[in-house]
Amino acid sequence: MKITFYGHACIGIEVSGKHILVDPFISANPKAAHININDLKADYILLTHAHQDHILDAEVIAKRTDATIVSNYEVAVHYGEKGIKHHPMNHGGSWKFDFGKVKLVNAIHSSSFPDGSYGGNPCGFVIEGEHKNIYISGDTALTMDMKLIPMRTKLDLAILSLGDNFTMDVDDAIIASDFVDCDKILGVHFDTFGYIEIDHDQAKKKFFNAGKDLMLLEIGQSIIL
């Protein structure tokens, strides 16, 4: 399983020969100016909620690649009405796709489309594929619901928002990693704009002191699980 960071909360996942994009917000992110969305492959696009900084490039990429959008019912149907392939889900449900199993889990946040219309309830995802399991928190506060995840799935990686202000901060993300019983963390949702800038060295030191490995990738950088 190959995981690539495309800035903000956007992650690319290559698993079982399939390409998955999560929350594509690239074209309006100055820090990701070197990433050309027309070069990105996508068989599936997973969306955690409807905010613009998570869906901005989803429609364009989905139409170009014929990708299937996977999200909560309201977000998925929104794109289905645009003629885009979609797979609606809801909290607690799971589905076996051709790349692995996806479970939609709780996130505490808000969700509305850029025009203010209702975007359903925000979510995170647990993905099981190629004998590797990952948790994508989405935009969320720290929540006790995270403790449910390791009851069903042993994680190899937790992808956690940690930029503060709109989501968890670093200290809450450390507690979240305890809740999901995973010591290998990929941080997202940081540095894109002023509200969520973090001190990288301090964040890594805090995780290290807690016995955990925090990765803060450069945009375009990848890791292999």
mmCIF file of C-alpha atoms in Angstrom:
data_model
loop_
_atom_site.group_PDB
_atom_site.id
_atom_site.type_symbol
_atom_site.label_atom_id
_atom_site.label_comp_id
_atom_site.label_asym_id
_atom_site.label_seq_id
_atom_site.Cartn_x
_atom_site.Cartn_y
_atom_site.Cartn_z
ATOM 1 C CA MET A 1 0.000 0.000 0.000
ATOM 2 C CA LYS A 2 1.455 3.328 -1.120
ATOM 3 C CA ILE A 3 0.266 6.569 0.454
ATOM 4 C CA THR A 4 1.023 10.016 -0.994
ATOM 5 C CA PHE A 5 0.358 13.385 0.639
ATOM 6 C CA TYR A 6 -1.063 16.011 -1.738
ATOM 7 C CA GLY A 7 -1.419 18.804 0.790
ATOM 8 C CA HIS A 8 -4.003 19.895 3.363
ATOM 9 C CA ALA A 9 -6.113 16.749 3.969
ATOM 10 C CA CYS A 10 -5.668 15.183 0.531
ATOM 11 C CA ILE A 11 -4.169 11.705 0.439
ATOM 12 C CA GLY A 12 -3.573 9.374 -2.491
ATOM 13 C CA ILE A 13 -3.666 5.631 -1.831
ATOM 14 C CA GLU A 14 -2.488 2.915 -4.210
ATOM 15 C CA VAL A 15 -3.742 -0.507 -3.177
ATOM 16 C CA SER A 16 -4.478 -3.712 -5.110
ATOM 17 C CA GLY A 17 -3.861 -1.934 -8.404
ATOM 18 C CA LYS A 18 -6.426 0.779 -7.659
ATOM 19 C CA HIS A 19 -5.935 4.494 -7.087
ATOM 20 C CA ILE A 20 -7.891 6.243 -4.348
ATOM 21 C CA LEU A 21 -7.979 9.963 -3.630
ATOM 22 C CA VAL A 22 -9.211 11.301 -0.311
ATOM 23 C CA ASP A 23 -10.533 14.873 0.029
ATOM 24 C CA PRO A 24 -8.929 16.444 -3.064
ATOM 25 C CA PHE A 25 -8.243 20.124 -2.373
ATOM 26 C CA ILE A 26 -5.240 20.858 -4.562
ATOM 27 C CA SER A 27 -5.820 23.423 -7.325
ATOM 28 C CA ALA A 28 -6.557 26.291 -4.897
ATOM 29 C CA ASN A 29 -3.806 25.390 -2.450
ATOM 30 C CA PRO A 30 -0.727 27.538 -3.182
ATOM 31 C CA LYS A 31 1.461 25.096 -1.281
ATOM 32 C CA ALA A 32 0.457 22.357 -3.764
ATOM 33 C CA ALA A 33 1.049 24.445 -6.904
ATOM 34 C CA HIS A 34 3.505 21.833 -8.205
ATOM 35 C CA ILE A 35 0.787 19.139 -8.220
ATOM 36 C CA ASN A 36 -1.158 18.933 -11.500
ATOM 37 C CA ILE A 37 -4.589 17.451 -10.853
ATOM 38 C CA ASN A 38 -4.763 16.351 -14.490
ATOM 39 C CA ASP A 39 -1.904 13.944 -13.819
ATOM 40 C CA LEU A 40 -3.612 12.236 -10.887
ATOM 41 C CA LYS A 41 -5.161 8.809 -11.292
ATOM 42 C CA ALA A 42 -8.364 7.957 -9.452
ATOM 43 C CA ASP A 43 -10.595 4.908 -9.453
ATOM 44 C CA TYR A 44 -12.297 6.090 -6.268
ATOM 45 C CA ILE A 45 -12.596 9.431 -4.497
ATOM 46 C CA LEU A 46 -13.402 9.303 -0.778
ATOM 47 C CA LEU A 47 -14.884 12.456 0.727
ATOM 48 C CA THR A 48 -15.103 12.933 4.495
ATOM 49 C CA HIS A 49 -17.500 15.884 4.296
ATOM 50 C CA ALA A 50 -18.720 18.671 2.024
ATOM 51 C CA HIS A 51 -16.509 21.632 2.953
ATOM 52 C CA GLN A 52 -14.777 23.269 0.010
ATOM 53 C CA ASP A 53 -11.302 22.525 1.342
ATOM 54 C CA HIS A 54 -12.101 18.813 0.982
ATOM 55 C CA ILE A 55 -14.197 18.573 -2.199
ATOM 56 C CA LEU A 56 -12.857 21.348 -4.436
ATOM 57 C CA ASP A 57 -11.325 19.148 -7.142
ATOM 58 C CA ALA A 58 -13.528 16.080 -6.692
ATOM 59 C CA GLU A 59 -15.956 16.786 -9.542
ATOM 60 C CA VAL A 60 -13.308 17.655 -12.123
ATOM 61 C CA ILE A 61 -11.144 14.639 -11.278
ATOM 62 C CA ALA A 62 -14.107 12.250 -11.114
ATOM 63 C CA LYS A 63 -15.396 13.317 -14.529
ATOM 64 C CA ARG A 64 -11.955 12.993 -16.104
ATOM 65 C CA THR A 65 -11.120 9.618 -14.575
ATOM 66 C CA ASP A 66 -14.635 8.125 -14.301
ATOM 67 C CA ALA A 67 -13.951 7.582 -10.609
ATOM 68 C CA THR A 68 -16.604 6.534 -8.111
ATOM 69 C CA ILE A 69 -17.210 8.989 -5.285
ATOM 70 C CA VAL A 70 -17.650 7.332 -1.886
ATOM 71 C CA SER A 71 -19.077 9.421 0.933
ATOM 72 C CA ASN A 72 -22.037 9.898 3.201
ATOM 73 C CA TYR A 73 -25.440 9.603 1.548
ATOM 74 C CA GLU A 74 -25.988 13.322 0.989
ATOM 75 C CA VAL A 75 -22.568 14.029 -0.502
ATOM 76 C CA ALA A 76 -22.606 10.929 -2.713
ATOM 77 C CA VAL A 77 -26.091 11.694 -4.074
ATOM 78 C CA HIS A 78 -25.052 15.303 -4.720
ATOM 79 C CA TYR A 79 -22.417 14.051 -7.150
ATOM 80 C CA GLY A 80 -24.709 11.375 -8.532
ATOM 81 C CA GLU A 81 -27.067 14.129 -9.632
ATOM 82 C CA LYS A 82 -24.166 15.512 -11.676
ATOM 83 C CA GLY A 83 -23.860 12.207 -13.519
ATOM 84 C CA ILE A 84 -20.875 10.996 -11.506
ATOM 85 C CA LYS A 85 -20.590 7.394 -10.341
ATOM 86 C CA HIS A 86 -21.143 7.254 -6.618
ATOM 87 C CA HIS A 87 -21.473 4.884 -3.677
ATOM 88 C CA PRO A 88 -23.421 6.291 -0.699
ATOM 89 C CA MET A 89 -22.667 5.096 2.821
ATOM 90 C CA ASN A 90 -23.578 6.036 6.353
ATOM 91 C CA HIS A 91 -22.073 5.794 9.813
ATOM 92 C CA GLY A 92 -21.253 2.304 11.040
ATOM 93 C CA GLY A 93 -21.718 0.768 7.598
ATOM 94 C CA SER A 94 -19.023 -0.963 5.584
ATOM 95 C CA TRP A 95 -18.606 -2.201 2.011
ATOM 96 C CA LYS A 96 -16.174 -4.516 0.262
ATOM 97 C CA PHE A 97 -14.777 -2.764 -2.800
ATOM 98 C CA ASP A 98 -12.345 -4.323 -5.276
ATOM 99 C CA PHE A 99 -9.410 -2.778 -3.401
ATOM 100 C CA GLY A 100 -10.543 -3.729 0.105
ATOM 101 C CA LYS A 101 -13.085 -3.030 2.802
ATOM 102 C CA VAL A 102 -14.180 0.485 3.753
ATOM 103 C CA LYS A 103 -16.022 1.348 6.953
ATOM 104 C CA LEU A 104 -17.514 4.792 7.510
ATOM 105 C CA VAL A 105 -16.924 5.982 11.078
ATOM 106 C CA ASN A 106 -17.890 8.970 13.164
ATOM 107 C CA ALA A 107 -16.278 12.404 13.080
ATOM 108 C CA ILE A 108 -17.294 15.451 15.100
ATOM 109 C CA HIS A 109 -17.260 18.455 12.784
ATOM 110 C CA SER A 110 -19.715 20.206 10.457
ATOM 111 C CA SER A 111 -20.541 19.624 6.789
ATOM 112 C CA SER A 112 -22.039 21.964 4.228
ATOM 113 C CA PHE A 113 -21.389 22.578 0.546
ATOM 114 C CA PRO A 114 -19.862 25.913 -0.546
ATOM 115 C CA ASP A 115 -23.351 27.236 -1.379
ATOM 116 C CA GLY A 116 -24.465 26.537 2.184
ATOM 117 C CA SER A 117 -26.594 23.485 1.369
ATOM 118 C CA TYR A 118 -26.629 20.484 3.683
ATOM 119 C CA GLY A 119 -23.673 18.126 3.369
ATOM 120 C CA GLY A 120 -24.773 15.311 5.639
ATOM 121 C CA ASN A 121 -22.811 14.222 8.693
ATOM 122 C CA PRO A 122 -18.993 14.335 8.540
ATOM 123 C CA CYS A 123 -17.104 11.060 8.739
ATOM 124 C CA GLY A 124 -13.828 9.247 8.788
ATOM 125 C CA PHE A 125 -12.874 6.001 7.076
ATOM 126 C CA VAL A 126 -11.253 2.721 8.094
ATOM 127 C CA ILE A 127 -9.732 0.976 5.076
ATOM 128 C CA GLU A 128 -8.606 -2.651 5.145
ATOM 129 C CA GLY A 129 -6.614 -3.727 2.101
ATOM 130 C CA GLU A 130 -3.532 -5.785 1.163
ATOM 131 C CA HIS A 131 -3.242 -6.934 4.790
ATOM 132 C CA LYS A 132 -2.711 -3.304 5.838
ATOM 133 C CA ASN A 133 -5.285 -1.282 7.726
ATOM 134 C CA ILE A 134 -5.497 2.495 7.946
ATOM 135 C CA TYR A 135 -7.751 4.998 9.682
ATOM 136 C CA ILE A 136 -8.487 8.385 8.110
ATOM 137 C CA SER A 137 -9.925 10.635 10.790
ATOM 138 C CA GLY A 138 -11.258 13.376 8.539
ATOM 139 C CA ASP A 139 -11.831 16.727 10.199
ATOM 140 C CA THR A 140 -12.790 15.899 13.750
ATOM 141 C CA ALA A 141 -12.525 16.732 17.382
ATOM 142 C CA LEU A 142 -11.159 14.113 19.715
ATOM 143 C CA THR A 143 -14.010 11.708 20.377
ATOM 144 C CA MET A 144 -14.478 8.647 22.534
ATOM 145 C CA ASP A 145 -15.952 6.905 19.465
ATOM 146 C CA MET A 146 -12.369 6.413 18.285
ATOM 147 C CA LYS A 147 -12.028 3.728 20.960
ATOM 148 C CA LEU A 148 -14.433 1.560 18.963
ATOM 149 C CA ILE A 149 -12.058 1.269 15.998
ATOM 150 C CA PRO A 150 -9.448 -1.119 17.484
ATOM 151 C CA MET A 151 -12.247 -3.359 18.743
ATOM 152 C CA ARG A 152 -12.748 -4.405 15.127
ATOM 153 C CA THR A 153 -9.546 -3.470 13.294
ATOM 154 C CA LYS A 154 -5.839 -3.559 14.151
ATOM 155 C CA LEU A 155 -4.416 -0.453 12.486
ATOM 156 C CA ASP A 156 -1.062 -0.106 10.734
ATOM 157 C CA LEU A 157 -1.418 3.659 10.259
ATOM 158 C CA ALA A 158 -3.643 6.431 11.591
ATOM 159 C CA ILE A 159 -4.027 9.535 9.417
ATOM 160 C CA LEU A 160 -5.033 12.279 11.844
ATOM 161 C CA SER A 161 -5.949 15.925 11.501
ATOM 162 C CA LEU A 162 -3.867 17.951 13.967
ATOM 163 C CA GLY A 163 -3.778 21.595 12.868
ATOM 164 C CA ASP A 164 -6.024 22.843 15.685
ATOM 165 C CA ASN A 165 -8.689 25.602 15.452
ATOM 166 C CA PHE A 166 -11.004 23.585 13.162
ATOM 167 C CA THR A 167 -9.932 20.091 14.291
ATOM 168 C CA MET A 168 -7.852 18.316 16.905
ATOM 169 C CA ASP A 169 -4.534 19.831 17.891
ATOM 170 C CA VAL A 170 -1.322 17.876 18.353
ATOM 171 C CA ASP A 171 -2.024 16.990 21.980
ATOM 172 C CA ASP A 172 -5.516 15.716 21.170
ATOM 173 C CA ALA A 173 -4.127 13.775 18.211
ATOM 174 C CA ILE A 174 -1.735 11.995 20.563
ATOM 175 C CA ILE A 175 -4.702 10.952 22.711
ATOM 176 C CA ALA A 176 -6.546 9.927 19.531
ATOM 177 C CA SER A 177 -3.635 7.663 18.603
ATOM 178 C CA ASP A 178 -3.998 6.025 22.020
ATOM 179 C CA PHE A 179 -7.736 5.603 21.477
ATOM 180 C CA VAL A 180 -7.248 3.895 18.102
ATOM 181 C CA ASP A 181 -4.255 1.908 19.427
ATOM 182 C CA CYS A 182 -1.842 2.965 16.701
ATOM 183 C CA ASP A 183 1.638 4.418 17.199
ATOM 184 C CA LYS A 184 2.373 5.210 13.534
ATOM 185 C CA ILE A 185 0.740 8.518 12.625
ATOM 186 C CA LEU A 186 0.519 10.585 9.445
ATOM 187 C CA GLY A 187 -0.481 14.163 10.190
ATOM 188 C CA VAL A 188 -2.808 16.118 7.890
ATOM 189 C CA HIS A 189 -4.841 19.332 7.911
ATOM 190 C CA PHE A 190 -1.985 21.626 8.923
ATOM 191 C CA ASP A 191 -0.100 24.678 7.553
ATOM 192 C CA THR A 192 -2.471 25.340 4.622
ATOM 193 C CA PHE A 193 -3.451 28.733 6.035
ATOM 194 C CA GLY A 194 -2.754 30.773 9.134
ATOM 195 C CA TYR A 195 -5.350 29.275 11.440
ATOM 196 C CA ILE A 196 -3.766 25.803 11.254
ATOM 197 C CA GLU A 197 -0.016 26.437 11.138
ATOM 198 C CA ILE A 198 1.947 24.203 13.484
ATOM 199 C CA ASP A 199 5.491 23.890 14.815
ATOM 200 C CA HIS A 200 6.738 20.727 13.087
ATOM 201 C CA ASP A 201 9.656 20.039 15.384
ATOM 202 C CA GLN A 202 7.572 20.515 18.506
ATOM 203 C CA ALA A 203 4.798 18.277 17.158
ATOM 204 C CA LYS A 204 7.226 15.486 16.295
ATOM 205 C CA LYS A 205 8.910 15.799 19.700
ATOM 206 C CA LYS A 206 5.591 15.505 21.527
ATOM 207 C CA PHE A 207 4.701 12.346 19.609
ATOM 208 C CA PHE A 208 8.199 10.934 20.153
ATOM 209 C CA ASN A 209 7.980 11.581 23.883
ATOM 210 C CA ALA A 210 4.675 9.678 23.857
ATOM 211 C CA GLY A 211 6.394 6.701 22.205
ATOM 212 C CA LYS A 212 4.885 7.362 18.789
ATOM 213 C CA ASP A 213 6.107 8.139 15.283
ATOM 214 C CA LEU A 214 4.596 11.251 13.672
ATOM 215 C CA MET A 215 5.193 11.769 9.956
ATOM 216 C CA LEU A 216 4.643 15.212 8.433
ATOM 217 C CA LEU A 217 5.265 14.617 4.740
ATOM 218 C CA GLU A 218 6.199 17.175 2.137
ATOM 219 C CA ILE A 219 3.507 17.677 -0.497
ATOM 220 C CA GLY A 220 4.003 14.993 -3.127
ATOM 221 C CA GLN A 221 6.003 12.750 -0.792
ATOM 222 C CA SER A 222 4.984 9.097 -0.365
ATOM 223 C CA ILE A 223 5.372 6.257 2.106
ATOM 224 C CA ILE A 224 4.958 2.514 1.665
ATOM 225 C CA LEU A 225 3.158 0.365 4.233
#
